[in-house]
Every structure is written in structure tokens, then in C-alpha cells.
Tab-separated table of C-alpha atoms and ligand atoms in Angstrom:
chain	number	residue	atom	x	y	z
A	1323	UNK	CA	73.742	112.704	74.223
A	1324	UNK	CA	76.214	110.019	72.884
A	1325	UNK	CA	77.736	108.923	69.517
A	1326	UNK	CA	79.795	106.497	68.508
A	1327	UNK	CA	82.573	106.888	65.872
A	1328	UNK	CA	85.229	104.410	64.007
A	1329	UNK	CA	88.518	105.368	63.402
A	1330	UNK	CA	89.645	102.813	61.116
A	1331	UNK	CA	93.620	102.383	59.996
A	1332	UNK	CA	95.081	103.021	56.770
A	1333	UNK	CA	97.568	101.479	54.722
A	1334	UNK	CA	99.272	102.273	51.598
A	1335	UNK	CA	99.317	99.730	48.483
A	1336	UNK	CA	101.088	102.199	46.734
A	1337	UNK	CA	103.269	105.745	47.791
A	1338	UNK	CA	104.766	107.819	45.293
A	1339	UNK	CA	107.092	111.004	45.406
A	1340	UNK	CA	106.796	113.290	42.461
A	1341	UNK	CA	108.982	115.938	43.513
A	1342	UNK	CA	109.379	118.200	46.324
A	1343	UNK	CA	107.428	121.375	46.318
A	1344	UNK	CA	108.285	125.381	46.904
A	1345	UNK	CA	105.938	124.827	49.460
A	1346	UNK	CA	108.160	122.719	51.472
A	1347	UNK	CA	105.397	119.750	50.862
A	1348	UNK	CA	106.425	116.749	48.544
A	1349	UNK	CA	103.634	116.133	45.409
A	1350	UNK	CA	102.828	112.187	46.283
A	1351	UNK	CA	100.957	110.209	44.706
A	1352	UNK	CA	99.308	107.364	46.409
A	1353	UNK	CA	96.929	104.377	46.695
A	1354	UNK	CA	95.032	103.897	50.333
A	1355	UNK	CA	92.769	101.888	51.384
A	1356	UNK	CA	91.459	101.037	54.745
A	1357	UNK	CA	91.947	97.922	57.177
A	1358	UNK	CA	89.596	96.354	59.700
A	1359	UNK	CA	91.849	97.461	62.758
A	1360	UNK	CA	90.643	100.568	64.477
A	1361	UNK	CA	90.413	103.253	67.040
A	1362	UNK	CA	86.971	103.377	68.450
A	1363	UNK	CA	85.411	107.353	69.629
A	1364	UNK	CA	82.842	107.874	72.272
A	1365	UNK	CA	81.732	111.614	71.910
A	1366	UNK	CA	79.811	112.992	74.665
A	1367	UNK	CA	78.002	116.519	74.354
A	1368	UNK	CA	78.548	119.052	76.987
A	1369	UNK	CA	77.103	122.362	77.758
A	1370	UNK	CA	80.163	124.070	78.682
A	1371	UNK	CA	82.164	125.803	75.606
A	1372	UNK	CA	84.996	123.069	76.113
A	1373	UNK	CA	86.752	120.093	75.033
A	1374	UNK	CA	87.882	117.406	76.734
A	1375	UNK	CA	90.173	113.988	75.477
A	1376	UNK	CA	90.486	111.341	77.179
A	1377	UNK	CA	92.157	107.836	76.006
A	1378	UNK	CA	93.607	104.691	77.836
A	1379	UNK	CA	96.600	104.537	75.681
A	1380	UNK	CA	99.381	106.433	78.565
A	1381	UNK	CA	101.513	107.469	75.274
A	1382	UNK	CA	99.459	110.261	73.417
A	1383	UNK	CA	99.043	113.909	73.944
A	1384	UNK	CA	95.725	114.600	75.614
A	1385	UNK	CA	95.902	118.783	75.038
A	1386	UNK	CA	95.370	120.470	71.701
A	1387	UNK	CA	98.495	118.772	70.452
A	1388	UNK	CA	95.676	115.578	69.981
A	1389	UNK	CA	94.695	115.574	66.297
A	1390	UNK	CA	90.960	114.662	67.410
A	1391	UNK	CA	91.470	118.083	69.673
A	1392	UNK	CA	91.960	119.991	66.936
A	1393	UNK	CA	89.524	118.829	64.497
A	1394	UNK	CA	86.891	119.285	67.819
A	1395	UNK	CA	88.284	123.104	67.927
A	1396	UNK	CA	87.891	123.214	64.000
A	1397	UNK	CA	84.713	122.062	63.679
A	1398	UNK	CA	83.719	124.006	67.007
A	1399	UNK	CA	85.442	127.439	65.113
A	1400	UNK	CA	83.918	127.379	61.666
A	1401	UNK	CA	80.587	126.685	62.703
A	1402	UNK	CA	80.061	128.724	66.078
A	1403	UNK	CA	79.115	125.684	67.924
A	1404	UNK	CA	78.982	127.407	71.389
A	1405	UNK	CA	78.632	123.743	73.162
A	1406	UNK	CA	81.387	121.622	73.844
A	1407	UNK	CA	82.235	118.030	73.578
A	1408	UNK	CA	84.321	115.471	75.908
A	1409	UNK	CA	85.879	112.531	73.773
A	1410	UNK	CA	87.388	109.375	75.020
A	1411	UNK	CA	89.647	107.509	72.013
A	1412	UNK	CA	90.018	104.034	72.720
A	1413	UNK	CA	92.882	103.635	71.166
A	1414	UNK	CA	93.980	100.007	69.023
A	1415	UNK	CA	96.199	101.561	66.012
A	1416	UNK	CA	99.617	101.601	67.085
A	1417	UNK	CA	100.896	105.542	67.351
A	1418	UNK	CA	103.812	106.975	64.972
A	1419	UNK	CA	103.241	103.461	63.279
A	1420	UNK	CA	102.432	104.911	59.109
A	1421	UNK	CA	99.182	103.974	59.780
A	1422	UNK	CA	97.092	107.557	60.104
A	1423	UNK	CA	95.759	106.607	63.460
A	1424	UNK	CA	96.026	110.015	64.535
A	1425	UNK	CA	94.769	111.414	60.913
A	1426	UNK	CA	91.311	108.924	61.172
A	1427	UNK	CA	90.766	109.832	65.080
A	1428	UNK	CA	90.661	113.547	63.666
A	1429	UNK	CA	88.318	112.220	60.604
A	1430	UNK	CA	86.384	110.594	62.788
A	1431	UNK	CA	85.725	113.275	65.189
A	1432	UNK	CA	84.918	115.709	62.488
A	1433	UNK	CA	81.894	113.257	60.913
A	1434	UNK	CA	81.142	112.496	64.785
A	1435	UNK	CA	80.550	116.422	65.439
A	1436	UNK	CA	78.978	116.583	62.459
A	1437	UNK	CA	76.242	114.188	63.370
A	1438	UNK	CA	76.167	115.192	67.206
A	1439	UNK	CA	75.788	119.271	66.691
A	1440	UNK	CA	73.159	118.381	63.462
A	1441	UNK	CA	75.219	120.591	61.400
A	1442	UNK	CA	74.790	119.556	58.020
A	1443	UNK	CA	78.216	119.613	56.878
A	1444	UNK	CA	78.877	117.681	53.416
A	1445	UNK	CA	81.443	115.109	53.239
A	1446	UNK	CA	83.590	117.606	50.446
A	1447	UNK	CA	83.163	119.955	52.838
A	1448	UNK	CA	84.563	117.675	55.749
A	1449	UNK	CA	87.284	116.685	53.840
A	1450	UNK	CA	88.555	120.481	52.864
A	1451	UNK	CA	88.417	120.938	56.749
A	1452	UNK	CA	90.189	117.722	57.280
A	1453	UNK	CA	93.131	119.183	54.734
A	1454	UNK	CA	93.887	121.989	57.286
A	1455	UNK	CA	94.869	119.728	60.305
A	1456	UNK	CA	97.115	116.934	58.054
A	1457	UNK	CA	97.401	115.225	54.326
A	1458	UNK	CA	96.160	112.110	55.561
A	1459	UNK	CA	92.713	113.260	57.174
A	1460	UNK	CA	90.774	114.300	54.132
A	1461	UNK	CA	91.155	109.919	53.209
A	1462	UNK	CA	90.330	109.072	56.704
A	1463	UNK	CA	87.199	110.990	56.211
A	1464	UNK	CA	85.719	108.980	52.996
A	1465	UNK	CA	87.407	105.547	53.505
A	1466	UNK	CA	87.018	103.229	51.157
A	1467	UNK	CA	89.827	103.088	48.297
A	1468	UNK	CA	91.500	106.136	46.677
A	1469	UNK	CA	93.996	107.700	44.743
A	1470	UNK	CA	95.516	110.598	46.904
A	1471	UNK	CA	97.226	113.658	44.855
A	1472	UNK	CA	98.853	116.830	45.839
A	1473	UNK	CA	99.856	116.594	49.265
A	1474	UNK	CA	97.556	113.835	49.932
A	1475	UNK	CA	94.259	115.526	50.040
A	1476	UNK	CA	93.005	115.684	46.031
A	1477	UNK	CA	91.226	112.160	45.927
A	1478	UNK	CA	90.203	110.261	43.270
A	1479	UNK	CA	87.900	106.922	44.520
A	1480	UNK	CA	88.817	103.832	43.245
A	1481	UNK	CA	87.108	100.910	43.380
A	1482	UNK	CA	88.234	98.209	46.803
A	1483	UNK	CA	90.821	95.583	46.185
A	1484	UNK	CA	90.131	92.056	46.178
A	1485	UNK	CA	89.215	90.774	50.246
A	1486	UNK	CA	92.023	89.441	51.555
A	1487	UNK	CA	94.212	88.902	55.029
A	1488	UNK	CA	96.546	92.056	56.405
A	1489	UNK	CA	98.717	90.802	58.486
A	1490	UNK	CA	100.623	94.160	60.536
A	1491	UNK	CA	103.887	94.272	62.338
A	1492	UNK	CA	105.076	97.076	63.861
A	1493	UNK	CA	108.969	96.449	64.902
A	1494	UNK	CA	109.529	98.371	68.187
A	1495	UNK	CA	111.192	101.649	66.976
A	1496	UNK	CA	110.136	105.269	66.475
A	1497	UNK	CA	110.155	106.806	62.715
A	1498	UNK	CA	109.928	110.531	62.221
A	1499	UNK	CA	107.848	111.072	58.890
A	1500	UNK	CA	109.058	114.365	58.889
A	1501	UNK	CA	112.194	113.067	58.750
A	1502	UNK	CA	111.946	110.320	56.701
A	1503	UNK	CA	110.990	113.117	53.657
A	1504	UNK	CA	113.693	115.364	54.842
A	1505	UNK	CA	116.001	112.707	53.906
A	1506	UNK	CA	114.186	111.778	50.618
A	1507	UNK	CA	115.980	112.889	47.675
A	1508	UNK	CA	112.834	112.702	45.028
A	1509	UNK	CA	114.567	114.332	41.944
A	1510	UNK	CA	117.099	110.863	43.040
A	1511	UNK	CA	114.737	108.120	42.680
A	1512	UNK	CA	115.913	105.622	39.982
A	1513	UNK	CA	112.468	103.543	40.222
A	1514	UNK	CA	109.188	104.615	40.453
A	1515	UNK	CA	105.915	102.247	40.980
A	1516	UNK	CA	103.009	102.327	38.693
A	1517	UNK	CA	100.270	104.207	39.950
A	1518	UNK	CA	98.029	102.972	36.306
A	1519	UNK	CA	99.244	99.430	36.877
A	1520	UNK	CA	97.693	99.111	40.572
A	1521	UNK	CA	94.878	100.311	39.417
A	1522	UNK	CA	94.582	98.496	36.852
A	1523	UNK	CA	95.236	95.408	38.973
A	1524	UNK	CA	92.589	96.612	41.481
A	1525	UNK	CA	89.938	97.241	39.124
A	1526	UNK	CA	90.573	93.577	37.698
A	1527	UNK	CA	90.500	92.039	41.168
A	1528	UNK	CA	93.735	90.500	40.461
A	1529	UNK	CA	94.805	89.819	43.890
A	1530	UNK	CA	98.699	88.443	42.399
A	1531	UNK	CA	98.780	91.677	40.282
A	1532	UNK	CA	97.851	94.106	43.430
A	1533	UNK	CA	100.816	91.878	45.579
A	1534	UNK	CA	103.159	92.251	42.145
A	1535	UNK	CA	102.645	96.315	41.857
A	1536	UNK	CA	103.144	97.142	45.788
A	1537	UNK	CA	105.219	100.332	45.907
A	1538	UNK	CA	106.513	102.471	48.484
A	1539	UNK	CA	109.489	105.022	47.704
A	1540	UNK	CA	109.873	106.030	51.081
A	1541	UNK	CA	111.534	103.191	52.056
A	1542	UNK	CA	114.341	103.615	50.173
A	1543	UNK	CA	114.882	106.128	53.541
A	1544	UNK	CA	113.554	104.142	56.035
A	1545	UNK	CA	114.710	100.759	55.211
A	1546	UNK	CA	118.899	102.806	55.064
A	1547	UNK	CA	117.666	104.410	58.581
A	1548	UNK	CA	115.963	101.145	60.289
A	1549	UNK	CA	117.245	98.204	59.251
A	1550	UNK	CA	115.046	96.406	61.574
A	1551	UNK	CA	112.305	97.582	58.939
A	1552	UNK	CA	113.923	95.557	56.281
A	1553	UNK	CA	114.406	92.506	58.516
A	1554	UNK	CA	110.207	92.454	59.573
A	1555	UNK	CA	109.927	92.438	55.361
A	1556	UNK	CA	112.131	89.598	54.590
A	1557	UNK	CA	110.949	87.651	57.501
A	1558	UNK	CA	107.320	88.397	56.076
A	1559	UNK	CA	108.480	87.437	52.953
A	1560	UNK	CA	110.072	84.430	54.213
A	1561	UNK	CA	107.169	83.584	55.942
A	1562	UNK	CA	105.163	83.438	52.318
A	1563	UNK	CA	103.141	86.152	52.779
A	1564	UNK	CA	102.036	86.876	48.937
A	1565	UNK	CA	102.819	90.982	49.091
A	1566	UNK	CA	104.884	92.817	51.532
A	1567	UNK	CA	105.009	96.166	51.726
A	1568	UNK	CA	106.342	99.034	54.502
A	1569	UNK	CA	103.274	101.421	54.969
A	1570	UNK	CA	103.541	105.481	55.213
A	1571	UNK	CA	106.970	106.396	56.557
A	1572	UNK	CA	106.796	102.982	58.127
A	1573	UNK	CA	108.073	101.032	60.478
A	1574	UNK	CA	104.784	98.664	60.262
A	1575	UNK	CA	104.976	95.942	57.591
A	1576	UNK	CA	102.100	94.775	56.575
A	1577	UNK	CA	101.592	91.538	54.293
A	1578	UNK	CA	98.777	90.756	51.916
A	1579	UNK	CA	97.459	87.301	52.380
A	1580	UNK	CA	95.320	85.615	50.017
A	1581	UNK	CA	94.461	81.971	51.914
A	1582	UNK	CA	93.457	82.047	55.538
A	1583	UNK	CA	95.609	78.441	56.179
A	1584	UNK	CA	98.641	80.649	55.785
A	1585	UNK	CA	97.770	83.606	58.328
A	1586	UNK	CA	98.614	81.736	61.636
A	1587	UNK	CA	102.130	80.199	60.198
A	1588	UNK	CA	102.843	83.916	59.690
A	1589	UNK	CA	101.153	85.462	62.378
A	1590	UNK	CA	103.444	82.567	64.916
A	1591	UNK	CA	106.272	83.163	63.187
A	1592	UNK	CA	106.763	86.790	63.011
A	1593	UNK	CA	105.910	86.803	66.785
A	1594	UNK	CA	108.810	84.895	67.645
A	1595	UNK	CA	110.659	88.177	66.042
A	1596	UNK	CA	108.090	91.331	66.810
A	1597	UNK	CA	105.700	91.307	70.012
A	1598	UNK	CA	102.986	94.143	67.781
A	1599	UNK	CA	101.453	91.995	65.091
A	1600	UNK	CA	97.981	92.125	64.327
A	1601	UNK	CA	95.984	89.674	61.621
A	1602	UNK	CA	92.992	91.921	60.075
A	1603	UNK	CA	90.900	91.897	56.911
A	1604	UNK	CA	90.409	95.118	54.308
A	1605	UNK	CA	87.511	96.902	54.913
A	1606	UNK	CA	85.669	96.160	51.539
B	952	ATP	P1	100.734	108.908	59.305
B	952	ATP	O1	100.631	107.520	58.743
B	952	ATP	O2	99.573	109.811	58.925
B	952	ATP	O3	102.076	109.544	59.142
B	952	ATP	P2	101.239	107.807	61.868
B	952	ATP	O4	100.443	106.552	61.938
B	952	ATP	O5	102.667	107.660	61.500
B	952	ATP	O6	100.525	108.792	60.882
B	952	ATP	P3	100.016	108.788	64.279
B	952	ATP	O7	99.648	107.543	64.998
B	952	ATP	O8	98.933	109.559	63.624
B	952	ATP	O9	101.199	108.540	63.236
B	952	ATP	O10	100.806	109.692	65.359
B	952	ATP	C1	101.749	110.663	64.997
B	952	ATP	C2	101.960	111.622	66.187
B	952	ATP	O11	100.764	112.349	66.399
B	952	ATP	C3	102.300	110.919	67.475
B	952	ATP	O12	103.578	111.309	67.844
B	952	ATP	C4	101.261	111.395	68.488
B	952	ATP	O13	101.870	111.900	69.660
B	952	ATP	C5	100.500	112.505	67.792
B	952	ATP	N1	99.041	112.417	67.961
B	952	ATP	C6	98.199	113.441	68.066
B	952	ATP	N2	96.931	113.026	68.174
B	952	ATP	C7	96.941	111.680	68.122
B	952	ATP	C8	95.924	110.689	68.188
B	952	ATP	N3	94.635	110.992	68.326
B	952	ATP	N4	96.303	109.401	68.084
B	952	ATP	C9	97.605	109.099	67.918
B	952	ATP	N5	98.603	109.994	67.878
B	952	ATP	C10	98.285	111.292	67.967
């Protein structure tokens, strides 16, 4: 037997750092939602206690370093599935790129299994698994809109933002997010964005007030590390893209578009300057 399984990207409106923690993790708060570009997962079932990945894109790890691995070896653990599974990722979201592709190929094969070993699991129950293999997975297993607490994995749904035009740019350079928050000095931070105003804006479907309350602290790091981060915004920007905003740790810009005549003046012009650039919709 066969499934099929979306992996869908993710992208920040909003990314807060309370403080660090004793922990070692930083308290964020954030808003995420989901975008219309996305990793697709074939999941075969095999009779041999194994796993198997397989993917077309040459630059991921296929062992149990892969995030969809794990969550297979997870699932497989807690539940004493004694079959195994092979998965193929077709791979679309860039890697490394702040956009969770990694984190939703994990949430995806944990509601795949799910639904291809029969086993019941509830989606609370998906998402505490999701916590143990990253911050970003227990999102990438509900979708939708939410505010993200603690390390990432307390969520609070929110309703979708008004439908509008993503248009993605990833400038050709690696970011470490592990880094990037090494470097972040949170106690530092002179502004903060308003988590109550986005939603607030959001819940209003004010499309100029979502594009006006766009927030991401990290880039105060990433911008200072990669200035070709900062370039892709103010060519965005430029451009007349309504928001711009660095998602994650970064480096992919996206900007919110609200009229479609606009999207291939931007998508034209920012290829001139970026060869990744992808046009896609929220995924309301
Ligand atoms: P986030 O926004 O959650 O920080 P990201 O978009 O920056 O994530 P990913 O694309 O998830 O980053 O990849 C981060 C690292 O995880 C890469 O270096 C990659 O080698 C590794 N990795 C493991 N499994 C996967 C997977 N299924 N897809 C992509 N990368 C994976």
C-alpha cells in the first residue's frame, strides 16, 4: 500500500525573542502560517522492520540524520509498529532556507504513518511527538495559522490572514539557525513587534495592517551577518511589494502581495538579482 502526504512550507509573519532560557532554548514567540509551496511524500509500506528515504534533491541527508527518518523511527518506536516503511520526498522547499522544509517533511511523515499503520494517533498527540524531533514540527503538523509559544511547540490557532501573493527569494548563501541565536543578544533588543497587533490585524483581515506589523528580531543577526539578506529586502521593497519580511533565521525574503498585476514586475525583477524565487499563494 501507498499514501500520499504534503509537506507544505512555512513562513513567519511575525518572530519574537523573549529571552533566552536555562535550558539553552530561547522563549519565542511567533506567528506562522503556511504557503502553497511544498514538498510532496510518497510512503510505501514494507514488510521488513526498516526504513528507507529516498529524494531527488542530491543535497540532503538520506540516513537517520533526515528529519522524515526520524519521525518514521519515532512513530515506528512508540507504537511497536514491527513493519517498515520506504519514503521518497520530492523535494520543492529550498533546504536551510527558514522555511521548516525539513520540520513539515517530518510532520508530514508522522500524519502519513499515522494513516498508513491505522494507528489512531490524535493530532495533540502527533504534535507532542513532533516536539521531540524540532520546535517547528508540532506547526507543521496542524497547519493553518498559529501563535507558537515556548520553544515553538505551545500553539494557539489563529484564524488565516487575508489571501494574498508570497512572493520567496532565497539569495544563494547558507545561514546556521543555530548560529544565528547564538549570536542573538535577547535581553539587547531595543524593539520588539506586536504579537496583539498582528493579530489583531489578522483577525480584521486588514491585509495593510498584517504588511504594517511584520516582525522578525532575528534579523537584527542575520541582516549584520548577510548583507546580501538585506539587499533581497530592499530590492523587494523597491520592487513595491506591500510587506517584506526575512523568514525564520532567514536568508529567504518573502513579500506579501496584495494585487496579482504587481507579482510578475517583482517576480522579473528580483530574478535579474536572485536565480531561487518562487510566486505562491497562502494556504487559506
Ligand atoms: P527552520 O525554518 O525550521 O529553521 P530550515 O528551512 O532553515 O528550517 P531545513 O530545510 O529544515 O531548514 O533544513 C535544515 C537542515 O536539516 C539541512 O541542513 C538538512 O541537511 C537537514 N535535513 C534533515 N532532513 C531534511 C529534510 N527532510 N529536508 C530538508 N532538510 C533536511
Amino acid at each position: 500500500m501507498k499514501i500520499y502526504e504534503k509537506a507544505p512550507a512555512k513562513i513567519n509573519l511575525l518572530l519574537d525573542v523573549m529571552r533566552k532560557r536555562e535550558d539553552g532554548f530561547h522563549e519565542v514567540e511567533m506567528i506562522m502560517t503556511m504557503v502553497d509551496l511544498a514538498d510532496r511524500l510518497e510512503m510505501e509500506e514494507l514488510q521488513s522492520d526498516s526504513i528507507f528515504i529516498s529524494s531527488q534533491a542530491g543535497y540532503i541527508p538520506l540516513d537517520e540524520k533526515n528529519l522524515a527518518f526520524q519521525a518514521a523511527r519515532l512513530i515506528k518506536d512508540r507504537y511497536n509498529v514491527r513493519k517498515g516503511v520506504y519514503i521518497h520526498l520530492d523535494k520543492n522547499i529550498p533546504v536551510a532556507a527558514g522555511l521548516a522544509g525539513g520540520s513539515s517533511d517530518a510532520a508530514a511523515t508522522l500524519r502519513g504513518l499515522n494513516r498508513l499503520w491505522q494507528l489512531g494517533i490524535s493530532e495533540d498527540e502527533l504534535c507532542t511527538l513532533g516536539a521531540e524531533l524540532g520546535s517547528d514540527v508540532p506547526f507543521c503538523v496542524t497547519g493553518g495559522t498559529a501563535i507558537a509559544r515556548g520553544r515553538g511547540e505551545k500553539l494557539e490557532r489563529i484564524p488565516n490572514p487575508p489571501q494574498c501573493w508570497v512572493i520567496l527569494a532565497k539569495p544563494p548563501i547558507n545561514v546556521s539557525t543555530a548560529d544565528v541565536y547564538g549570536k542573538l543578544r535577547a535581553s539587547e533588543l531595543k524593539q520588539h513587534p506586536s504579537t496583539q497587533d498582528m493579530v489583531e490585524a489578522i483577525s480584521q483581515g486588514s491585509f495593510a495592517d498584517v504588511c504594517a506589523n511584520l516582525g522578525n528580531v532575528l534579523e537584527t543577526v542575520t541582516l549584520q551577518l548577510h548583507p546580501e539578506v538585506l539587499q533581497m529586502k530592499d530590492i523587494m521593497q523597491r520592487l513595491g511589494a506591500d510587506g517584506v519580511l526575512m523568514s525564520g533565521s532567514g536568508p529567504t525574503v518573502f513579500g506579501l502581495v496584495s494585487k496579482e498585476a504587481k507579482v510578475s514586475r517583482i517576480y522579473n525583477g528580483l530574478r535579474g538579482f536572485c536565480k531561487e524565487v518562487y510566486v505562491v499563494r497562502m494556504l487559506t
